[in-house]
Amino acid sequence: MSGMTKKFSFADVIKYLILVLWACTTILPLLWVLNNSFKESNEILLNPMKLPSKLSFFNYSQLISYGNMNIFRGFLNSLIISGSVVLLVLLFGGFAAYVIARFDFKLTGIVKIFFTGAMLVPAFSIVIPSLVILRKLGLNGSYLALILPQTAGLLPFATLTLAGFMKTLPVELEEAAIIDGAGVLRIFFRIIVPLSIPGLVTAAIFVFLWSYNDLFMSLIFIPIREKQPICVLLSLVSSIYGTNYGAMMAALIITVLPVIILYVFLQEYVIKGMTAGAIKG
Amino acid sequence: MQILKNKKYAILLLFPALILVGVFIYYPLFATFYYSFFDWRDFSNYKTFVGLDNYRQMIEDYAVRKALVNTLIMMVCVIVFQVGIALVLALIVDSIKAGYKFFRTVFFFPVVISGTAIGLMFYLAYGYDYGLLNAIATAFGGQKRVWVTENSALTMVLIPVIWQYVGFYFVIFLAALSKVPQDIYESALIDGITGIKKAVYITIPLIWDVIAVCISLAIVGTFKVFDIVYVITGGGPMDASQVLGTYLYKVAFTGQNQGYASAIGVLIIVLGVILSAISNKLTERETITY
């Protein structure tokens, strides 16, 4: 015991106590939700802290159709929407970033200011006119009605970070390719894209998480239930499910599960992407 | 490198990004200013020019005042608690021998979860019959209580708002602390400066520029709060927990008053610009070099 006290002073005990307490606040609420997601509502009411008497997937099976919404359909919608946003942002942002990073072009400075300025515009202040535009374009009720504004919102940040990344790449390979007579698109896809993979992955994760987690734009731009992403459905469960707490807990778990899996496997990229994206946060 | 001087290619490559940002960010930005001078409801085709009426209405609007005050309270709490707790946790984790990676993983994880899910989780935790808080209270022999009331609503949404992003600033501080050269600490140790004294007099001044950046990020971040408040209270009861974002949503899409909502949108832009300018001043301080 005396050997232990030498290694672990009183101050260390306090330190670990504080850290473990904070860790409890981040882990326990979700574990509580997970635990209750396997219990039927009356069992939750009986004792919300107890482990389930039997592992029941009853709540999860209800999520296919409860009220007029299907949580799994919402999940699929989210994948369609956020997947498209990731592809569009990386493609168009990558193009623009390549010009900023490499082209000897007078307007590059203005283009950078254009993107930097756009990052400062709050989403709250632009949704009403955006909705008018989407209606005029006839996109109302389609996935594109959310994909396009989200892509526009994420492009400035992605472009500027990707441009920063591409600037650090060596130019020799491109020079060789130009001498060989390769075109711009060929250079972009065959040389720039492969070299930029780490930057693209970080950007992709940030864009995906932001899009998947975004509620405000999703609520406004997709009013049709069958096409709404999972975030919107989750914001409605407390009013639609009434007192079916078990189903709410299960819906919550389904929503956060993919994000947690992503975090567990790509933690370093996720942390890097999220903290680099501070401005957008 | 003739090809990289070709303006046609440059414009072609820039075109999709510029168009999207132009159409869905810059044009709406100006249109919001324009709409704010009109009486315009239900997204109808008819708008009536009313000059500054919407702005006049805003000055007299109790909910706007409440939302502004709540945003200011949120700002102070976020600086003190969110950035404060993050800094304390980072200082502690930086000083311990084992568990660095574990705590980093666990503390950051709420940041990746959507505000909607966090909001619903807290909504469920606050529940009367089945909630986590009442379950803990009764386990310790206490009484069940109603957690979200008109008086407590703001606090009850503030807790998850603050809690969620502590891990975010924690990771930034942790990175900054790992860059402080060890020899500075060693010479402090020789002078007998350790523990809290070391943190206050040596570590914090050394990473002050990072702290200032975090404070300004936290301030700007409070303007973006929406999801958690929307899910837990919807800004209620009686606008008690209203913030600008939730109120704008309510006016535009529940009240169907787009002209007035545009004026609130302008208010958010103006406040954002002012606060960004202030926080830029705050972060201008020279970076310490070693």
Coordinates of C-alpha atoms in Angstrom, one line a residue:
Chain A
M1 CA 0.0 0.0 0.0
S2 CA 2.8 2.4 0.8
G3 CA 4.3 1.6 -2.6
M4 CA 1.0 2.6 -4.1
T5 CA 0.8 5.9 -2.4
K6 CA 4.2 6.9 -3.7
K7 CA 3.0 6.3 -7.2
F8 CA -0.5 7.8 -6.7
S9 CA -0.5 10.9 -4.7
F10 CA -3.7 12.4 -3.2
A11 CA -3.7 14.9 -6.0
D12 CA -3.7 12.1 -8.5
V13 CA -6.8 10.5 -6.9
I14 CA -8.7 13.8 -7.1
K15 CA -7.6 14.2 -10.7
Y16 CA -8.8 10.8 -11.8
L17 CA -12.0 11.3 -9.8
I18 CA -12.8 14.5 -11.8
L19 CA -12.0 12.8 -15.1
V20 CA -14.0 9.7 -14.4
L21 CA -17.0 11.8 -13.3
W22 CA -17.0 13.8 -16.5
A23 CA -16.5 10.5 -18.5
C24 CA -19.6 9.2 -16.7
T25 CA -21.7 12.2 -17.9
T26 CA -20.7 11.5 -21.5
I27 CA -21.2 7.7 -21.4
L28 CA -24.0 7.0 -19.0
P29 CA -26.9 8.8 -20.5
L30 CA -26.4 7.0 -23.8
L31 CA -26.0 3.6 -22.1
W32 CA -29.2 4.4 -20.2
V33 CA -31.0 5.0 -23.5
L34 CA -29.5 1.9 -25.0
N35 CA -30.6 -0.2 -22.0
N36 CA -34.1 1.1 -22.1
S37 CA -34.4 0.7 -25.9
F38 CA -34.6 -3.1 -25.2
K39 CA -37.5 -2.7 -22.8
E40 CA -41.2 -2.1 -23.4
S41 CA -42.6 1.2 -22.2
N42 CA -44.3 -0.2 -19.1
E43 CA -41.1 -1.9 -18.0
I44 CA -39.3 1.5 -18.4
L45 CA -41.9 3.1 -16.2
L46 CA -41.5 0.5 -13.6
N47 CA -37.8 1.0 -13.2
P48 CA -35.9 3.0 -15.8
M49 CA -32.5 2.0 -14.2
K50 CA -32.9 -1.8 -14.3
L51 CA -31.5 -4.0 -17.0
P52 CA -34.1 -5.4 -19.3
S53 CA -35.8 -8.6 -18.1
K54 CA -35.3 -10.1 -21.6
L55 CA -33.5 -8.7 -24.6
S56 CA -36.4 -7.6 -26.7
F57 CA -36.2 -5.9 -30.1
F58 CA -39.9 -5.0 -29.9
N59 CA -39.2 -1.3 -29.9
Y60 CA -36.9 -1.6 -33.0
S61 CA -39.5 -3.5 -34.9
Q62 CA -42.0 -0.8 -34.3
L63 CA -39.8 1.8 -36.0
I64 CA -40.7 0.7 -39.5
S65 CA -44.1 2.3 -39.2
Y66 CA -45.1 4.3 -36.2
G67 CA -47.6 7.1 -36.9
N68 CA -46.8 7.9 -40.5
M69 CA -43.1 7.6 -40.2
N70 CA -40.5 4.9 -40.9
I71 CA -37.2 5.6 -39.1
F72 CA -35.3 3.2 -41.3
R73 CA -36.7 5.0 -44.4
G74 CA -35.4 8.2 -42.8
F75 CA -32.0 6.6 -42.3
L76 CA -32.0 5.6 -46.0
N77 CA -33.0 9.2 -46.9
S78 CA -30.1 10.5 -44.8
L79 CA -27.6 8.3 -46.6
I80 CA -28.9 9.4 -50.0
I81 CA -28.8 13.1 -49.0
S82 CA -25.6 13.2 -47.1
G83 CA -23.9 10.8 -49.5
S84 CA -24.7 13.1 -52.4
V85 CA -23.6 16.2 -50.4
V86 CA -20.3 14.6 -49.7
L87 CA -19.7 13.7 -53.4
L88 CA -20.8 17.1 -54.7
V89 CA -18.8 19.0 -52.1
L90 CA -15.6 17.0 -52.7
L91 CA -16.0 17.2 -56.5
F92 CA -16.8 20.9 -56.9
G93 CA -14.8 21.9 -53.9
G94 CA -11.8 19.9 -55.2
F95 CA -12.0 21.6 -58.6
A96 CA -12.2 25.0 -57.0
A97 CA -9.4 24.2 -54.6
Y98 CA -7.2 23.0 -57.4
V99 CA -7.5 26.4 -59.1
I100 CA -6.8 28.3 -55.9
A101 CA -3.8 26.1 -55.1
R102 CA -2.2 25.8 -58.5
F103 CA -3.5 28.2 -61.2
D104 CA -1.7 31.3 -62.0
F105 CA -4.9 33.3 -62.2
K106 CA -5.5 36.9 -61.3
L107 CA -8.9 36.4 -59.6
T108 CA -7.7 33.7 -57.2
G109 CA -7.6 36.3 -54.4
I110 CA -11.1 37.5 -55.0
V111 CA -12.3 33.9 -55.2
K112 CA -10.8 33.2 -51.7
I113 CA -12.5 36.3 -50.3
F114 CA -15.8 35.1 -51.9
F115 CA -15.5 31.7 -50.1
T116 CA -14.3 33.2 -46.8
G117 CA -17.1 35.7 -46.7
A118 CA -19.7 32.9 -47.4
M119 CA -18.5 31.0 -44.3
L120 CA -19.6 33.9 -42.1
V121 CA -23.2 33.9 -43.4
P122 CA -25.5 32.2 -40.8
A123 CA -27.9 29.6 -42.1
F124 CA -30.8 31.2 -40.2
S125 CA -30.6 34.3 -42.3
I126 CA -30.8 32.7 -45.8
V127 CA -33.4 30.0 -45.6
I128 CA -36.4 32.0 -46.6
P129 CA -35.0 33.3 -50.0
S130 CA -33.4 29.9 -50.6
L131 CA -36.9 28.3 -50.3
V132 CA -38.2 30.8 -52.8
I133 CA -35.4 29.9 -55.3
L134 CA -35.9 26.1 -54.8
R135 CA -39.6 26.6 -55.6
K136 CA -38.8 28.6 -58.7
L137 CA -36.4 25.9 -59.8
G138 CA -39.2 23.4 -59.4
L139 CA -37.1 21.4 -56.9
N140 CA -39.7 21.5 -54.2
G141 CA -40.2 18.1 -52.6
S142 CA -37.1 16.5 -54.1
Y143 CA -33.9 15.4 -52.4
L144 CA -32.1 18.1 -54.3
A145 CA -34.0 20.8 -52.4
L146 CA -31.8 19.9 -49.4
I147 CA -28.7 18.6 -51.2
L148 CA -28.1 21.8 -53.1
P149 CA -28.3 24.3 -50.1
Q150 CA -26.3 22.0 -47.9
T151 CA -23.6 21.6 -50.6
A152 CA -23.5 25.3 -51.0
G153 CA -23.2 25.8 -47.2
L154 CA -20.3 23.3 -46.9
L155 CA -18.4 24.2 -50.1
P156 CA -16.6 27.3 -48.9
F157 CA -15.0 25.6 -45.9
A158 CA -14.2 22.4 -47.9
T159 CA -12.7 24.4 -50.8
L160 CA -10.4 26.5 -48.6
T161 CA -9.1 23.5 -46.5
L162 CA -8.6 21.4 -49.6
A163 CA -6.7 24.3 -51.3
G164 CA -4.5 24.5 -48.2
F165 CA -3.8 20.8 -48.5
M166 CA -3.2 20.8 -52.2
K167 CA -0.7 23.7 -51.9
T168 CA 1.5 21.4 -49.8
L169 CA 1.7 18.7 -52.6
P170 CA 4.8 18.4 -54.7
V171 CA 4.5 19.8 -58.2
E172 CA 6.9 17.6 -60.0
L173 CA 4.4 14.9 -60.9
E174 CA 2.0 17.5 -62.4
E175 CA 4.9 19.0 -64.4
A176 CA 5.8 15.7 -65.8
A177 CA 2.2 15.0 -66.7
I178 CA 1.8 18.4 -68.5
I179 CA 4.9 17.7 -70.5
D180 CA 3.3 14.3 -71.5
G181 CA 0.4 16.3 -72.8
A182 CA -2.2 15.4 -70.2
G183 CA -5.3 17.5 -69.9
V184 CA -6.5 19.4 -66.8
L185 CA -9.1 16.9 -65.8
R186 CA -6.8 14.0 -66.3
I187 CA -4.2 15.6 -64.1
F188 CA -6.8 16.4 -61.5
F189 CA -8.3 12.9 -61.3
R190 CA -5.1 10.9 -61.8
I191 CA -2.6 12.9 -59.8
I192 CA -4.2 15.5 -57.5
V193 CA -7.0 13.3 -56.2
P194 CA -4.8 10.2 -55.2
L195 CA -2.3 12.5 -53.5
S196 CA -5.0 14.4 -51.7
I197 CA -6.7 11.3 -50.2
P198 CA -5.9 12.2 -46.5
G199 CA -7.3 15.7 -47.0
L200 CA -10.3 14.4 -48.9
V201 CA -11.1 11.8 -46.2
T202 CA -11.0 14.5 -43.4
A203 CA -13.2 16.8 -45.5
A204 CA -15.6 13.9 -46.3
I205 CA -16.1 13.0 -42.7
F206 CA -16.6 16.5 -41.7
V207 CA -19.1 17.2 -44.5
F208 CA -20.9 13.9 -43.8
L209 CA -21.3 14.5 -40.1
W210 CA -22.4 18.0 -40.6
S211 CA -25.0 17.1 -43.2
Y212 CA -26.2 14.0 -41.3
N213 CA -26.6 15.9 -38.1
D214 CA -28.1 19.1 -39.6
L215 CA -31.7 19.7 -38.4
F216 CA -32.5 23.3 -39.3
M217 CA -32.1 23.1 -43.1
S218 CA -33.5 19.6 -43.2
L219 CA -36.7 20.7 -41.4
I220 CA -37.2 23.6 -43.8
F221 CA -36.2 22.2 -47.2
I222 CA -37.8 18.8 -47.1
P223 CA -41.5 18.9 -46.0
I224 CA -42.4 15.5 -47.4
R225 CA -42.4 12.8 -44.8
E226 CA -41.2 10.0 -47.1
K227 CA -38.1 12.0 -48.0
Q228 CA -37.2 13.5 -44.7
P229 CA -33.8 12.5 -43.2
I230 CA -33.6 10.7 -39.9
C231 CA -32.7 13.8 -37.9
V232 CA -36.1 15.4 -38.8
L233 CA -38.0 12.2 -37.9
L234 CA -36.1 12.1 -34.6
S235 CA -37.1 15.7 -33.8
L236 CA -40.7 14.6 -34.2
V237 CA -40.8 11.4 -32.2
S238 CA -41.5 13.0 -28.9
S239 CA -44.7 14.5 -30.3
I240 CA -45.8 11.6 -32.5
Y241 CA -44.8 8.6 -30.3
G242 CA -46.7 10.1 -27.3
T243 CA -45.8 8.0 -24.3
N244 CA -44.0 5.2 -26.2
Y245 CA -40.7 5.9 -24.5
G246 CA -39.2 2.5 -25.6
A247 CA -39.7 3.4 -29.2
M248 CA -38.2 6.8 -28.8
M249 CA -35.1 5.3 -27.2
A250 CA -34.8 2.8 -30.0
A251 CA -35.1 5.6 -32.6
L252 CA -32.4 7.5 -30.8
I253 CA -30.1 4.5 -30.9
I254 CA -30.7 3.9 -34.6
T255 CA -29.8 7.6 -35.3
V256 CA -26.6 7.7 -33.4
L257 CA -25.3 4.2 -34.2
P258 CA -23.7 5.0 -37.6
V259 CA -22.0 8.1 -36.2
I260 CA -20.6 6.2 -33.3
I261 CA -19.4 3.4 -35.6
L262 CA -17.7 6.0 -37.8
Y263 CA -16.2 7.6 -34.7
V264 CA -14.8 4.3 -33.3
F265 CA -13.1 3.3 -36.6
L266 CA -12.0 6.7 -37.9
Q267 CA -11.5 8.6 -34.6
E268 CA -8.4 10.5 -35.6
Y269 CA -9.9 11.7 -38.9
V270 CA -13.2 12.6 -37.1
I271 CA -11.5 14.7 -34.4
K272 CA -9.2 16.3 -37.0
G273 CA -12.1 17.1 -39.3
M274 CA -14.4 18.4 -36.6
T275 CA -11.8 20.7 -35.0
A276 CA -10.5 21.9 -38.3
G277 CA -14.1 22.7 -39.2
A278 CA -14.5 24.8 -36.1
I279 CA -15.6 27.8 -38.1
K280 CA -18.5 25.9 -39.5
G281 CA -19.3 24.0 -36.4
Chain B
M1 CA 3.1 25.2 -67.1
Q2 CA 1.1 26.9 -69.9
I3 CA -2.0 24.8 -69.0
L4 CA -2.2 26.4 -65.5
K5 CA -2.4 29.8 -67.0
N6 CA -5.4 28.9 -69.1
K7 CA -8.3 31.1 -67.8
K8 CA -10.9 29.0 -69.6
Y9 CA -9.9 25.9 -67.5
A10 CA -9.8 28.0 -64.3
I11 CA -13.2 29.4 -64.8
L12 CA -14.7 26.1 -65.8
L13 CA -13.3 24.4 -62.7
L14 CA -14.5 27.2 -60.4
F15 CA -17.9 27.5 -62.0
P16 CA -20.0 24.9 -60.1
A17 CA -18.7 26.0 -56.7
L18 CA -19.2 29.7 -57.5
I19 CA -22.7 29.2 -58.9
L20 CA -23.9 27.2 -55.9
V21 CA -22.4 29.6 -53.3
G22 CA -23.7 32.5 -55.2
V23 CA -27.2 31.2 -55.7
F24 CA -27.7 29.6 -52.2
I25 CA -25.6 32.0 -50.0
Y26 CA -24.9 35.4 -51.4
Y27 CA -28.2 36.0 -53.3
P28 CA -30.3 34.9 -50.3
L29 CA -28.2 37.1 -48.0
F30 CA -29.2 40.2 -50.0
A31 CA -32.7 39.0 -50.6
T32 CA -33.2 38.7 -46.8
F33 CA -32.3 42.4 -46.4
Y34 CA -34.8 43.2 -49.2
Y35 CA -37.6 41.1 -47.8
S36 CA -37.2 42.6 -44.3
F37 CA -38.8 45.8 -45.6
F38 CA -42.0 44.0 -46.7
D39 CA -45.2 42.7 -45.1
W40 CA -45.1 39.2 -46.5
R41 CA -47.0 36.2 -45.2
D42 CA -47.6 32.6 -46.1
F43 CA -45.0 32.7 -48.9
S44 CA -47.7 34.4 -51.0
N45 CA -46.9 36.2 -54.3
Y46 CA -47.9 39.5 -52.8
K47 CA -45.6 41.6 -50.7
T48 CA -46.4 45.1 -49.4
F49 CA -43.6 47.5 -48.8
V50 CA -43.8 48.7 -45.2
G51 CA -40.4 50.4 -44.7
L52 CA -39.0 49.9 -41.2
D53 CA -42.2 48.5 -39.7
N54 CA -40.8 45.0 -39.2
Y55 CA -37.8 46.6 -37.3
R56 CA -40.1 48.7 -35.2
Q57 CA -42.1 45.6 -34.4
M58 CA -38.9 43.8 -33.4
I59 CA -38.0 46.5 -30.8
E60 CA -41.4 46.0 -29.1
D61 CA -41.4 42.2 -29.4
Y62 CA -41.0 40.5 -26.0
A63 CA -39.9 37.3 -27.5
V64 CA -37.0 39.0 -29.4
R65 CA -35.9 40.7 -26.2
K66 CA -36.1 37.4 -24.4
A67 CA -34.2 35.6 -27.2
L68 CA -31.5 38.2 -27.1
V69 CA -31.1 38.1 -23.3
N70 CA -31.1 34.3 -23.4
T71 CA -28.4 34.4 -26.1
L72 CA -26.3 36.7 -24.0
I73 CA -26.7 34.5 -20.9
M74 CA -25.8 31.5 -23.0
M75 CA -22.7 33.3 -24.3
V76 CA -21.5 34.0 -20.7
C77 CA -22.2 30.5 -19.6
V78 CA -20.5 29.0 -22.6
I79 CA -17.4 31.0 -22.0
V80 CA -17.2 30.3 -18.3
F81 CA -18.4 26.7 -18.2
Q82 CA -17.8 25.2 -21.6
V83 CA -14.4 26.7 -22.3
G84 CA -13.6 26.7 -18.5
I85 CA -14.4 23.0 -17.9
A86 CA -12.6 22.1 -21.1
L87 CA -9.5 23.9 -20.0
V88 CA -9.5 22.3 -16.5
L89 CA -10.0 18.8 -18.0
A90 CA -7.3 19.4 -20.5
L91 CA -4.8 20.6 -17.8
I92 CA -5.6 17.5 -15.7
V93 CA -5.4 15.0 -18.6
D94 CA -2.1 16.6 -19.7
S95 CA -0.7 16.0 -16.2
I96 CA -1.7 12.4 -15.7
K97 CA 0.4 9.4 -16.5
A98 CA -2.2 7.0 -17.9
G99 CA -5.5 7.2 -19.7
Y100 CA -4.8 10.1 -22.0
K101 CA -6.2 8.4 -25.1
F102 CA -9.2 6.9 -23.2
F103 CA -10.3 10.3 -21.9
R104 CA -9.8 12.0 -25.2
T105 CA -12.0 9.5 -27.0
V106 CA -14.7 9.6 -24.3
F107 CA -14.8 13.4 -23.8
F108 CA -15.0 14.2 -27.5
F109 CA -17.7 11.7 -28.4
P110 CA -20.8 13.9 -27.7
V111 CA -19.4 16.4 -30.3
V112 CA -20.1 14.0 -33.2
I113 CA -23.6 13.3 -32.2
S114 CA -26.4 15.5 -33.6
G115 CA -28.0 18.2 -31.5
T116 CA -31.3 16.5 -32.2
A117 CA -30.2 13.2 -30.6
I118 CA -28.6 15.0 -27.7
G119 CA -31.8 17.1 -27.3
L120 CA -34.0 14.0 -27.3
M121 CA -31.7 12.2 -24.9
F122 CA -32.0 15.1 -22.4
Y123 CA -35.7 15.4 -23.1
L124 CA -36.0 11.7 -22.0
A125 CA -33.6 12.2 -19.1
Y126 CA -35.8 15.1 -17.8
G127 CA -39.0 13.0 -18.1
Y128 CA -41.3 12.8 -15.1
D129 CA -42.3 9.1 -14.8
Y130 CA -39.4 7.4 -16.6
G131 CA -36.6 10.1 -16.7
L132 CA -33.0 9.4 -15.7
L133 CA -32.9 12.4 -13.3
N134 CA -36.0 11.4 -11.4
A135 CA -34.8 7.8 -11.3
I136 CA -31.5 8.9 -9.7
A137 CA -33.4 11.3 -7.3
T138 CA -35.7 8.5 -6.1
A139 CA -32.8 6.0 -5.8
F140 CA -31.2 8.5 -3.3
G141 CA -34.5 8.8 -1.5
G142 CA -35.6 12.1 -3.1
Q143 CA -38.8 13.2 -4.6
K144 CA -39.8 13.1 -8.3
R145 CA -40.1 16.6 -9.8
V146 CA -41.0 18.4 -13.0
W147 CA -37.6 19.5 -14.4
V148 CA -38.6 21.8 -17.2
T149 CA -40.7 24.7 -16.0
E150 CA -40.9 28.3 -17.2
N151 CA -38.3 29.2 -14.6
S152 CA -35.9 26.4 -15.2
A153 CA -36.3 26.0 -19.0
L154 CA -33.3 28.1 -20.0
T155 CA -31.0 26.2 -17.5
M156 CA -32.3 22.9 -18.7
V157 CA -31.4 23.6 -22.4
L158 CA -28.2 25.3 -21.4
I159 CA -26.9 22.2 -19.7
P160 CA -26.8 20.0 -22.9
V161 CA -25.7 23.0 -25.0
I162 CA -22.6 23.5 -22.8
W163 CA -22.0 19.8 -22.1
Q164 CA -22.0 18.7 -25.7
Y165 CA -19.1 20.9 -26.8
V166 CA -16.8 20.7 -23.8
G167 CA -14.9 17.8 -25.5
F168 CA -14.4 20.0 -28.6
Y169 CA -12.5 22.7 -26.7
F170 CA -10.8 20.0 -24.6
V171 CA -9.2 18.4 -27.6
I172 CA -8.0 21.8 -28.9
F173 CA -6.5 22.7 -25.5
L174 CA -4.9 19.3 -25.3
A175 CA -3.2 19.8 -28.6
A176 CA -2.0 23.2 -27.5
L177 CA -0.6 21.9 -24.2
S178 CA 1.3 19.1 -25.9
K179 CA 3.2 21.8 -27.9
V180 CA 4.5 23.6 -24.7
P181 CA 8.1 22.6 -24.5
Q182 CA 9.0 20.5 -21.5
D183 CA 12.1 22.5 -20.5
I184 CA 9.8 25.4 -19.4
Y185 CA 8.1 23.1 -17.0
E186 CA 11.4 21.7 -15.8
S187 CA 12.8 25.1 -15.0
A188 CA 9.5 25.9 -13.2
L189 CA 9.9 22.7 -11.2
I190 CA 13.4 23.8 -10.1
D191 CA 11.8 27.1 -8.9
G192 CA 9.3 25.0 -6.9
I193 CA 6.3 26.0 -9.0
T194 CA 3.9 23.0 -9.4
G195 CA 0.3 22.1 -9.4
I196 CA -2.4 24.8 -9.7
K197 CA 0.2 27.5 -9.4
K198 CA 2.1 26.2 -12.4
A199 CA -1.2 26.1 -14.4
V200 CA -2.2 29.6 -13.5
Y201 CA 1.2 31.4 -13.8
I202 CA 2.9 29.3 -16.5
T203 CA 0.6 27.1 -18.6
I204 CA -2.4 29.3 -19.1
P205 CA -0.4 32.4 -20.2
L206 CA 1.6 30.2 -22.6
I207 CA -1.6 29.0 -24.3
W208 CA -3.5 32.2 -24.0
D209 CA -3.8 32.7 -27.7
V210 CA -5.5 29.3 -28.1
I211 CA -7.8 30.1 -25.2
A212 CA -8.8 33.4 -26.9
V213 CA -9.5 31.5 -30.2
C214 CA -11.7 29.1 -28.3
I215 CA -13.6 31.9 -26.5
S216 CA -14.3 33.6 -29.8
L217 CA -15.4 30.3 -31.4
A218 CA -17.7 29.6 -28.4
I219 CA -19.2 33.1 -28.7
V220 CA -19.9 32.7 -32.5
G221 CA -21.2 29.2 -31.8
T222 CA -24.0 30.4 -29.5
F223 CA -25.6 32.1 -32.5
K224 CA -25.9 28.7 -34.2
V225 CA -27.7 27.0 -31.3
F226 CA -31.0 25.6 -32.6
D227 CA -31.4 21.8 -32.5
I228 CA -31.1 21.2 -28.8
V229 CA -33.5 24.0 -27.8
Y230 CA -35.9 23.1 -30.6
V231 CA -36.1 19.5 -29.4
I232 CA -36.2 20.0 -25.7
T233 CA -38.5 23.0 -25.3
G234 CA -39.1 24.5 -28.8
G235 CA -38.2 27.8 -27.2
G236 CA -41.0 27.6 -24.6
P237 CA -42.7 27.5 -22.2
M238 CA -43.9 31.1 -22.8
D239 CA -40.7 31.9 -24.8
A240 CA -38.7 31.2 -21.6
S241 CA -35.9 29.4 -23.5
Q242 CA -36.3 31.1 -26.8
V243 CA -33.1 31.8 -28.8
L244 CA -32.9 33.8 -32.0
G245 CA -32.7 30.7 -34.2
T246 CA -35.7 29.0 -32.7
Y247 CA -37.7 32.3 -32.8
L248 CA -36.9 32.9 -36.4
Y249 CA -38.1 29.4 -37.2
K250 CA -41.3 29.9 -35.3
V251 CA -42.1 33.3 -36.9
A252 CA -41.3 32.1 -40.4
F253 CA -42.7 28.6 -40.4
T254 CA -45.3 28.4 -37.6
G255 CA -46.4 32.0 -37.8
Q256 CA -45.9 32.2 -41.5
N257 CA -44.7 35.8 -41.4
Q258 CA -41.7 35.8 -43.7
G259 CA -41.2 39.6 -43.8
Y260 CA -40.8 39.8 -40.0
A261 CA -38.7 36.7 -40.0
S262 CA -36.4 38.3 -42.6
A263 CA -35.9 41.3 -40.2
I264 CA -34.9 38.8 -37.5
G265 CA -32.5 37.2 -40.0
V266 CA -31.0 40.6 -40.5
L267 CA -30.6 41.1 -36.8
I268 CA -28.7 37.8 -36.6
I269 CA -26.4 38.8 -39.4
V270 CA -25.7 42.2 -37.8
L271 CA -25.1 40.7 -34.3
G272 CA -22.8 38.1 -35.9
V273 CA -20.7 40.7 -37.7
I274 CA -20.4 42.8 -34.5
L275 CA -19.4 39.8 -32.4
S276 CA -17.0 38.5 -35.0
A277 CA -15.3 41.9 -35.0
I278 CA -15.1 41.9 -31.2
S279 CA -13.7 38.4 -31.0
N280 CA -11.2 39.2 -33.8
K281 CA -9.9 42.0 -31.6
L282 CA -9.7 39.6 -28.7
T283 CA -7.6 37.1 -30.7
E284 CA -5.3 39.6 -32.3
R285 CA -2.9 39.5 -29.3
E286 CA 0.6 38.4 -30.4
T287 CA 1.2 34.7 -30.4
I288 CA 3.8 33.6 -27.9
T289 CA 6.9 32.0 -29.5
Y290 CA 9.2 29.8 -27.5

